[in-house]
Coordinates of C-alpha atoms and ligand atoms in Angstrom, one line a residue:
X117 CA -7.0 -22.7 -0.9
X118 CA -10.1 -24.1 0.5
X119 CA -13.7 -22.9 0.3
X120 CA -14.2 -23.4 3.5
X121 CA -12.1 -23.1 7.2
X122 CA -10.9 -26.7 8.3
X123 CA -13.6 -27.8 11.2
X124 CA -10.6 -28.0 13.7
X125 CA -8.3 -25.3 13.2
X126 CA -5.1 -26.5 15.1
X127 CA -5.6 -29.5 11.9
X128 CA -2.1 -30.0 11.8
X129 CA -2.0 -31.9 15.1
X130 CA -5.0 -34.7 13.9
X131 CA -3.4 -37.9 13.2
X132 CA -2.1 -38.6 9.9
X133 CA -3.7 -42.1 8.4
X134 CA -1.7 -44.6 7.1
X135 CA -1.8 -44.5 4.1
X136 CA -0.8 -40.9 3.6
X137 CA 1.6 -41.3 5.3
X138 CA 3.0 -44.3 3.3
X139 CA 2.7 -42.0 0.4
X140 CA 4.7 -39.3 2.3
X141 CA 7.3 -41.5 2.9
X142 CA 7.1 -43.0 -0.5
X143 CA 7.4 -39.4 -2.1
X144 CA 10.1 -38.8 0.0
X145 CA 12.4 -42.1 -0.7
X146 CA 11.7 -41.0 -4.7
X147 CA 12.7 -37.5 -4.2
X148 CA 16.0 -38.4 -2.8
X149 CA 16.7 -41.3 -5.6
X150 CA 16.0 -38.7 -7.9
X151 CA 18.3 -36.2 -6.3
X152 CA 21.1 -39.0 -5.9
X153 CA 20.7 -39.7 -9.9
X154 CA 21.6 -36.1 -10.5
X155 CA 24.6 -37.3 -8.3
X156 CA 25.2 -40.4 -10.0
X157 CA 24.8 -38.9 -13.6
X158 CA 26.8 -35.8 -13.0
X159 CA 30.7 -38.6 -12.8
X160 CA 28.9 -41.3 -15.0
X161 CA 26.5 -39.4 -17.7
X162 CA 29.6 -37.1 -19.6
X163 CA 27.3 -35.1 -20.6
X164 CA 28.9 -32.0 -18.8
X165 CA 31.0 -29.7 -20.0
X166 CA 34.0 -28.3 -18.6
X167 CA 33.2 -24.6 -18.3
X168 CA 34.2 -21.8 -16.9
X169 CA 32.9 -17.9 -16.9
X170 CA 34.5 -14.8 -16.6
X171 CA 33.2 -11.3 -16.4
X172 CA 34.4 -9.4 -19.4
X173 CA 33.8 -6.3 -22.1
X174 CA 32.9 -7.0 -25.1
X175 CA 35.6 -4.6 -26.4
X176 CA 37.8 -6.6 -25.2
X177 CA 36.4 -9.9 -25.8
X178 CA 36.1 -8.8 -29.5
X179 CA 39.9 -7.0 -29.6
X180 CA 41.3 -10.6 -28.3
X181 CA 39.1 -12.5 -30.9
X182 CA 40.6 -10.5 -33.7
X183 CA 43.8 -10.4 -32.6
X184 CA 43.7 -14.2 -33.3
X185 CA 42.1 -14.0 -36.3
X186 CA 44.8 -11.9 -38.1
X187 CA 47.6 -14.2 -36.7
X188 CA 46.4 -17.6 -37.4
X189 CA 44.0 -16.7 -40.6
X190 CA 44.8 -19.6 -43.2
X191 CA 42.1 -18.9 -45.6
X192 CA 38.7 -17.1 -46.0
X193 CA 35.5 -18.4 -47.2
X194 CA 32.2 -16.9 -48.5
X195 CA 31.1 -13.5 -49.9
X196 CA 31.2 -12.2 -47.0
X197 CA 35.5 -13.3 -46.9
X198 CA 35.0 -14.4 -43.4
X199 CA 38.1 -15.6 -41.6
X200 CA 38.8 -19.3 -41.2
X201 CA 40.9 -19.2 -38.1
X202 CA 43.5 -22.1 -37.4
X203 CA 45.1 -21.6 -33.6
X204 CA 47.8 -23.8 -32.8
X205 CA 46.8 -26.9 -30.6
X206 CA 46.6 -26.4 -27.0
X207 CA 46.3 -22.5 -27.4
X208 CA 43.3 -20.3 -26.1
X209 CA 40.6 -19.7 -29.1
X210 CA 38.3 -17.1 -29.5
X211 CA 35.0 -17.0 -31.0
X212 CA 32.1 -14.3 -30.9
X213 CA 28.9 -13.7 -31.2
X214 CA 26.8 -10.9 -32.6
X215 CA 23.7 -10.4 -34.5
X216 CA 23.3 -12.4 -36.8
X217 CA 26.6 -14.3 -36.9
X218 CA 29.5 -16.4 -35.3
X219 CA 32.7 -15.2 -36.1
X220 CA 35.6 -16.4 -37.2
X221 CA 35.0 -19.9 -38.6
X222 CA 37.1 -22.0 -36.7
X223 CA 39.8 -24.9 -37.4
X224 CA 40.6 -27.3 -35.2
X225 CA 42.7 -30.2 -34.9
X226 CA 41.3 -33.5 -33.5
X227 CA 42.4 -35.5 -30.8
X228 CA 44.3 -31.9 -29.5
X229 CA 42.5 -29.5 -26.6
X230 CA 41.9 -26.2 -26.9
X231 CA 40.0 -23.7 -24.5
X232 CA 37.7 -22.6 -26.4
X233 CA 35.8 -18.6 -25.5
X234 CA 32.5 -17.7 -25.9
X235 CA 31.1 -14.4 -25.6
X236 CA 28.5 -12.0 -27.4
X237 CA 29.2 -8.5 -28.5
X238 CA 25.1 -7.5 -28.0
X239 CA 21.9 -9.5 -26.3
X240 CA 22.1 -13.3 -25.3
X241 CA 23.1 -15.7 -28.0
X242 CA 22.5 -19.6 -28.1
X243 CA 25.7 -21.9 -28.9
X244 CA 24.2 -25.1 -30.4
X245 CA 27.0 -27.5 -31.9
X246 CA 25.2 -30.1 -34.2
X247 CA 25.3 -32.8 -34.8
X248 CA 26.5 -33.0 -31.3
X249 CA 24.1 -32.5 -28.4
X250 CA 26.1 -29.3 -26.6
X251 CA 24.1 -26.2 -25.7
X252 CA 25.4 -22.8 -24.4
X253 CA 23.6 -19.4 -23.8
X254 CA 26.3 -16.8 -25.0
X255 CA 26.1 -13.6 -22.5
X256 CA 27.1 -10.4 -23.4
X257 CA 29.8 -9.0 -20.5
X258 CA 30.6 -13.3 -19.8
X259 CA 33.4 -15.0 -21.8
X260 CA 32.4 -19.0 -21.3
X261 CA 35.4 -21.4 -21.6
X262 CA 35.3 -24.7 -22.2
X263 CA 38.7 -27.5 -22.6
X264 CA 37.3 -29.0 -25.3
X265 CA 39.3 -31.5 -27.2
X266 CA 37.2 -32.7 -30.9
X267 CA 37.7 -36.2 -31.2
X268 CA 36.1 -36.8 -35.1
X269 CA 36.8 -35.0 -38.2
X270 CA 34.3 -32.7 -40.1
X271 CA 32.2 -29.8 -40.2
X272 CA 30.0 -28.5 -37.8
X273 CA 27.4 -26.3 -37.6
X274 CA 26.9 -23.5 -34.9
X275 CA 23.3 -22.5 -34.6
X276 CA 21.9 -19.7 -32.2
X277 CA 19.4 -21.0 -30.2
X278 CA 18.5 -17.9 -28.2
X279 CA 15.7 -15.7 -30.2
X280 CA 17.6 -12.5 -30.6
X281 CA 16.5 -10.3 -33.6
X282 CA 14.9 -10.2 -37.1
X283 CA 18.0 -12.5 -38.6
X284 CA 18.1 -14.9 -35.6
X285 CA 17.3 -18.4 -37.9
X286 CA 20.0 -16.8 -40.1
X287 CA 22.5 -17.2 -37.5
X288 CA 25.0 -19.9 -38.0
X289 CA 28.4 -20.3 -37.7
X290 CA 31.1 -23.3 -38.3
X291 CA 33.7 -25.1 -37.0
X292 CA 35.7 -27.5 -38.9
X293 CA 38.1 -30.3 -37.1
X294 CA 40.8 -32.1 -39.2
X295 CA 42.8 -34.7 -38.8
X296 CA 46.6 -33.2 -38.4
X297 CA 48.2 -36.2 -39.0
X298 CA 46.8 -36.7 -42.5
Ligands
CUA223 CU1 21.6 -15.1 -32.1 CU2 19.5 -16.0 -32.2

């Protein structure tokens, strides 16, 4: 806002000098490369995920993601005797979150695809898969799906990257992927 009124008020019809309006132009040009990198980076970058949302309840979000824990449970780990859930290649898998955890633990098999379901049973949750770079926000009343396919072995962290409570740095879960074939 200026202090003052512009001396001409109808300023809009003085003549532009040149060299603003080279910079106009310029601004312009650079504004639309950077629009066409978005473009460019969205077919070439793959650094997008596949994913889907759905509207959903959490009661049933969380009656599917049991349901698949009791059939495919192979083992359970910790104190707490949380599930290690192995689905069979190709199938739907379910994981949740809720203050302050993911839930089941995950098995995977490499090199096979899965769609995999995200949803939270209270506030927003983060999804943070390390050591890979992919980032989610977890929604209560959303199921996110992704058709991911793992293609290396080992054990990865889940880490909620949304602040949602007291326990939020406490929040991690795991997936494992191993190699079927070995
Ligand atoms: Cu869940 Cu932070």
């Amino acid at each position: 806002m200026a202090l003052t009124s512009p001396e001409k008020r109808i300023w809009w019809n003085e003549p532009l000098s040149k060299i603003e309006l080279t910079w106009i132009v310029i601004a312009f040009l650079w504004g639309l490369t950077m629009f066409g990198t978005m473009v460019y980076w969205h077919f070439t970058g793959e650094q997008n995920l596949s994913n889907e949302a759905y509207r959903i309840r959490p009661e049933v979000f969380a009656e599917r993601t049991e349901a698949q824990a009791e059939k495919y449970k192979v083992r359970e780990e910790g104190d707490t005797g949380i599930p290690v859930v192995k689905p069979p290649a190709g199938s739907d898998v379910y994981m949740l979150a809720r203050r302050y955890e993911f839930w089941p633990i995950l098995e995977l098999e490499k090199d096979k695809q899965y769609r995999l379901h995200l949803s939270s049973m209270d506030v927003q949750h983060g999804f943070s898969l390390q050591p890979t770079n992919i980032n989610l926000q977890i929604h209560p009343g959303y199921e996110m799906v992704l058709t991911v396919k793992p293609n290396k072995t080992g054990e990865y962290s889940v880490v909620c990257n949304e602040y949602c409570g007291v326990a939020h740095h406490a929040m991690v879960g795991r997936i494992y992927v191993v190699d079927s074939k070995k």
